[in-house]
Each structure stands twice: as C-alpha cells, then as structure tokens.
mmCIF file of C-alpha atoms in Angstrom:
data_model
loop_
_atom_site.group_PDB
_atom_site.id
_atom_site.type_symbol
_atom_site.label_atom_id
_atom_site.label_comp_id
_atom_site.label_asym_id
_atom_site.label_seq_id
_atom_site.Cartn_x
_atom_site.Cartn_y
_atom_site.Cartn_z
ATOM 1 C CA UNK A 3 2.029 20.095 -7.595
ATOM 2 C CA UNK A 4 -0.180 19.933 -10.359
ATOM 3 C CA UNK A 5 -0.329 16.599 -11.714
ATOM 4 C CA UNK A 6 -2.065 16.173 -15.177
ATOM 5 C CA UNK A 7 -3.852 12.514 -14.449
ATOM 6 C CA UNK A 8 -5.321 11.432 -11.312
ATOM 7 C CA UNK A 9 -4.617 8.411 -9.730
ATOM 8 C CA UNK A 10 -6.750 6.929 -6.924
ATOM 9 C CA UNK A 11 -5.718 5.763 -3.663
ATOM 10 C CA UNK A 12 -7.391 2.415 -4.535
ATOM 11 C CA UNK A 13 -4.754 1.760 -7.309
ATOM 12 C CA UNK A 14 -1.870 2.237 -4.990
ATOM 13 C CA UNK A 15 -3.532 0.002 -2.419
ATOM 14 C CA UNK A 16 -4.099 -3.121 -4.915
ATOM 15 C CA UNK A 17 -0.491 -2.452 -6.160
ATOM 16 C CA UNK A 18 0.863 -2.814 -2.721
ATOM 17 C CA UNK A 19 -1.328 -5.740 -1.896
ATOM 18 C CA UNK A 20 -0.172 -7.278 -5.146
ATOM 19 C CA UNK A 21 3.638 -7.026 -4.065
ATOM 20 C CA UNK A 22 2.418 -8.207 -0.522
ATOM 21 C CA UNK A 23 1.464 -11.240 -1.951
ATOM 22 C CA UNK A 24 4.542 -11.720 -4.404
ATOM 23 C CA UNK A 25 6.488 -11.453 -0.911
ATOM 24 C CA UNK A 26 4.200 -13.696 1.080
ATOM 25 C CA UNK A 27 4.335 -16.474 -1.821
ATOM 26 C CA UNK A 28 8.049 -16.208 -2.063
ATOM 27 C CA UNK A 29 8.640 -16.348 1.660
ATOM 28 C CA UNK A 30 6.205 -19.217 2.018
ATOM 29 C CA UNK A 31 7.783 -21.295 -0.534
ATOM 30 C CA UNK A 32 11.178 -20.620 0.951
ATOM 31 C CA UNK A 33 9.765 -21.417 4.298
ATOM 32 C CA UNK A 34 8.298 -24.595 3.136
ATOM 33 C CA UNK A 35 11.671 -26.216 1.462
ATOM 34 C CA UNK A 36 13.293 -25.051 4.799
ATOM 35 C CA UNK A 37 11.276 -26.749 6.741
ATOM 36 C CA UNK A 38 11.267 -29.935 4.536
ATOM 37 C CA UNK A 39 15.187 -29.993 4.164
ATOM 38 C CA UNK A 40 15.254 -29.498 8.003
ATOM 39 C CA UNK A 41 12.770 -32.569 8.901
ATOM 40 C CA UNK A 42 14.938 -34.553 6.389
ATOM 41 C CA UNK A 43 18.223 -33.739 8.048
ATOM 42 C CA UNK A 44 17.253 -33.763 11.701
ATOM 43 C CA UNK A 45 13.925 -35.753 12.062
ATOM 44 C CA UNK A 46 11.536 -32.689 12.994
ATOM 45 C CA UNK A 47 11.544 -29.489 14.794
ATOM 46 C CA UNK A 48 11.588 -26.101 13.535
ATOM 47 C CA UNK A 49 14.502 -24.139 12.629
ATOM 48 C CA UNK A 50 15.045 -20.393 13.041
ATOM 49 C CA UNK A 51 15.446 -19.813 9.307
ATOM 50 C CA UNK A 52 11.971 -21.687 9.106
ATOM 51 C CA UNK A 53 10.379 -19.610 11.605
ATOM 52 C CA UNK A 54 11.346 -16.307 10.240
ATOM 53 C CA UNK A 55 10.452 -17.236 6.783
ATOM 54 C CA UNK A 56 7.149 -18.184 7.932
ATOM 55 C CA UNK A 57 6.766 -15.119 10.187
ATOM 56 C CA UNK A 58 7.774 -12.744 7.326
ATOM 57 C CA UNK A 59 4.717 -14.559 5.349
ATOM 58 C CA UNK A 60 2.335 -14.049 8.340
ATOM 59 C CA UNK A 61 3.508 -10.256 8.584
ATOM 60 C CA UNK A 62 2.544 -9.946 4.726
ATOM 61 C CA UNK A 63 -0.753 -11.737 5.149
ATOM 62 C CA UNK A 64 -1.791 -9.179 7.720
ATOM 63 C CA UNK A 65 -0.585 -6.666 5.771
ATOM 64 C CA UNK A 66 -2.999 -7.574 2.943
ATOM 65 C CA UNK A 67 -5.732 -7.779 5.198
ATOM 66 C CA UNK A 68 -5.085 -4.478 6.564
ATOM 67 C CA UNK A 69 -4.969 -2.827 2.929
ATOM 68 C CA UNK A 70 -7.899 -4.369 1.861
ATOM 69 C CA UNK A 71 -9.604 -2.530 4.753
ATOM 70 C CA UNK A 72 -7.864 0.792 3.802
ATOM 71 C CA UNK A 73 -9.868 0.118 0.404
ATOM 72 C CA UNK A 74 -13.177 0.885 2.169
ATOM 73 C CA UNK A 75 -12.315 4.237 3.680
ATOM 74 C CA UNK A 76 -14.237 7.151 1.955
ATOM 75 C CA UNK A 77 -12.444 10.089 3.417
ATOM 76 C CA UNK A 78 -9.840 11.765 0.955
ATOM 77 C CA UNK A 79 -7.684 13.256 4.115
ATOM 78 C CA UNK A 80 -7.483 9.844 5.712
ATOM 79 C CA UNK A 81 -6.111 8.330 2.250
ATOM 80 C CA UNK A 82 -3.621 11.163 2.554
ATOM 81 C CA UNK A 83 -2.175 10.088 5.644
ATOM 82 C CA UNK A 84 -2.408 6.492 5.072
ATOM 83 C CA UNK A 85 -0.726 6.947 1.747
ATOM 84 C CA UNK A 86 2.315 9.154 3.574
ATOM 85 C CA UNK A 87 2.723 6.164 5.530
ATOM 86 C CA UNK A 88 2.676 3.843 3.216
ATOM 87 C CA UNK A 89 5.264 5.760 1.164
ATOM 88 C CA UNK A 90 7.397 5.949 4.165
ATOM 89 C CA UNK A 91 7.306 2.595 4.542
ATOM 90 C CA UNK A 92 7.890 1.364 1.162
ATOM 91 C CA UNK A 93 10.411 3.807 0.758
ATOM 92 C CA UNK A 94 12.389 2.747 3.978
ATOM 93 C CA UNK A 95 12.304 -1.058 2.876
ATOM 94 C CA UNK A 96 13.890 0.171 -0.788
ATOM 95 C CA UNK A 97 16.589 1.941 1.156
ATOM 96 C CA UNK A 98 17.209 -0.936 3.617
ATOM 97 C CA UNK A 99 17.053 -3.543 0.875
ATOM 98 C CA UNK A 100 19.680 -1.472 -1.302
ATOM 99 C CA UNK A 101 21.970 -1.126 2.137
ATOM 100 C CA UNK A 102 21.768 -4.542 3.445
ATOM 101 C CA UNK A 103 21.150 -6.583 0.448
ATOM 102 C CA UNK A 104 21.707 -5.683 -3.155
ATOM 103 C CA UNK A 105 21.796 -8.828 -4.487
ATOM 104 C CA UNK A 106 17.896 -9.162 -4.402
ATOM 105 C CA UNK A 107 17.449 -7.007 -7.545
ATOM 106 C CA UNK A 108 13.662 -7.942 -8.090
ATOM 107 C CA UNK A 109 12.822 -6.992 -4.521
ATOM 108 C CA UNK A 110 14.515 -3.704 -5.024
ATOM 109 C CA UNK A 111 12.938 -3.009 -8.311
ATOM 110 C CA UNK A 112 9.312 -3.980 -6.716
ATOM 111 C CA UNK A 113 9.895 -1.713 -3.503
ATOM 112 C CA UNK A 114 10.892 1.185 -5.795
ATOM 113 C CA UNK A 115 8.006 1.200 -8.287
ATOM 114 C CA UNK A 116 5.600 0.854 -5.536
ATOM 115 C CA UNK A 117 7.219 3.671 -3.331
ATOM 116 C CA UNK A 118 7.242 5.861 -6.638
ATOM 117 C CA UNK A 119 3.675 4.862 -7.140
ATOM 118 C CA UNK A 120 2.221 6.126 -4.022
ATOM 119 C CA UNK A 121 4.251 9.100 -3.966
ATOM 120 C CA UNK A 122 2.713 9.935 -7.281
ATOM 121 C CA UNK A 123 -0.742 8.831 -5.957
ATOM 122 C CA UNK A 124 -0.212 11.175 -2.903
ATOM 123 C CA UNK A 125 0.519 14.188 -5.334
ATOM 124 C CA UNK A 126 -2.208 13.460 -7.357
ATOM 125 C CA UNK A 127 -4.409 13.231 -3.931
ATOM 126 C CA UNK A 128 -3.561 16.497 -2.683
ATOM 127 C CA UNK A 129 -4.750 17.925 -5.792
ATOM 128 C CA UNK A 130 -7.882 15.982 -5.453
ATOM 129 C CA UNK A 131 -8.259 17.472 -1.769
ATOM 130 C CA UNK A 132 -7.813 20.741 -3.168
ATOM 131 C CA UNK A 133 -10.524 20.407 -5.846
ATOM 132 C CA UNK A 134 -12.653 19.032 -3.056
ATOM 133 C CA UNK A 135 -12.424 22.040 -1.385
ATOM 134 C CA UNK A 136 -13.107 24.479 -3.655
ATOM 135 C CA UNK A 137 -16.541 22.494 -4.783
ATOM 136 C CA UNK A 138 -20.223 22.715 -3.175
ATOM 137 C CA UNK A 139 -21.792 19.236 -2.009
ATOM 138 C CA UNK A 140 -25.537 18.816 -3.436
ATOM 139 C CA UNK A 141 -26.886 19.515 -0.083
ATOM 140 C CA UNK A 142 -25.014 22.946 0.300
ATOM 141 C CA UNK A 143 -26.283 23.913 -3.442
ATOM 142 C CA UNK A 144 -29.825 23.045 -2.082
ATOM 143 C CA UNK A 145 -29.619 25.030 0.902
ATOM 144 C CA UNK A 146 -27.917 28.137 -1.071
ATOM 145 C CA UNK A 147 -31.115 27.799 -3.474
ATOM 146 C CA UNK A 148 -33.537 27.715 -0.633
ATOM 147 C CA UNK A 149 -31.869 30.778 1.292
ATOM 148 C CA UNK A 150 -31.765 32.663 -2.112
ATOM 149 C CA UNK A 151 -35.666 32.089 -2.555
ATOM 150 C CA UNK A 152 -36.387 33.137 0.997
ATOM 151 C CA UNK A 153 -34.764 36.690 0.460
#
C-alpha cells in the first residue's frame, strides 16, 4: 500500500508512551484516592480496588520502559514485527473498552487514535522496507566499483 507521507516507528512509540503515561497518571491518582479513603474508613490495610489500580499503574510503567527500549532498535523488520504487536494490542484494548465499558469515552478515543496511528505507521514502514531492499548500501557500491575496476 503506497502512502504519500512516511511516519517513522519512533513517532508511534512516543505516542504510545504518552498514552501509557496518561493511563498511568489516571490510575495512580485513582489508586491513591481509593487508598486514602480506605485508610480513613477502615484504619489501614489494602483493598482489592487499590491493589488493582496500583498494579495497572505498574504495568503501564513497565510498558513505558519497554517502549523506550523499542526506540533504540535500528532494524526496520524488527520495527515491523513490534508495530504489528502494538497494533493488535491497541486494537484489542479498543474493542474490549467498547464492549465492556462504553462510558469511558476518553480512553476509547485515545486507544482508537493510537491504534490507527500504529496501523498507518505499519503501512508506511512496509513501503520503507520495500525501498530499502531496492537500494544499495555504501559498502555495496564501493565493492561494485572495485569489481568494475578489476575487469
């Protein structure tokens, strides 16, 4: 599929990191509020709601660290594989949110936009990989020139 503009995988990763940070902030805030309310009402301990929200925040933090590592990968084919997984992940979260909790419209919109951006980036990356296959590297050009001089 030919796309006129090229989006680098790095852009998709940064947008995903931003959305992960929004989700991390939201659930950290909600977890803190739930913890403070539970502590005032029952005098201590942890509720399952508090643990669930804090664990979601922890998962988002780990995903942010993972995506920071993805940015450092130089290979386009590896980015293609990663972006396929990212698209499937965001699309499944989007579908799950639509089915389970339609009232959280902001999260639905965020996941839909990130999923769409990942898909567009994936198509753009396919075109970039095809272009890279058709070009020669500097070393290949040098070796071909040396081979032509010998004949």
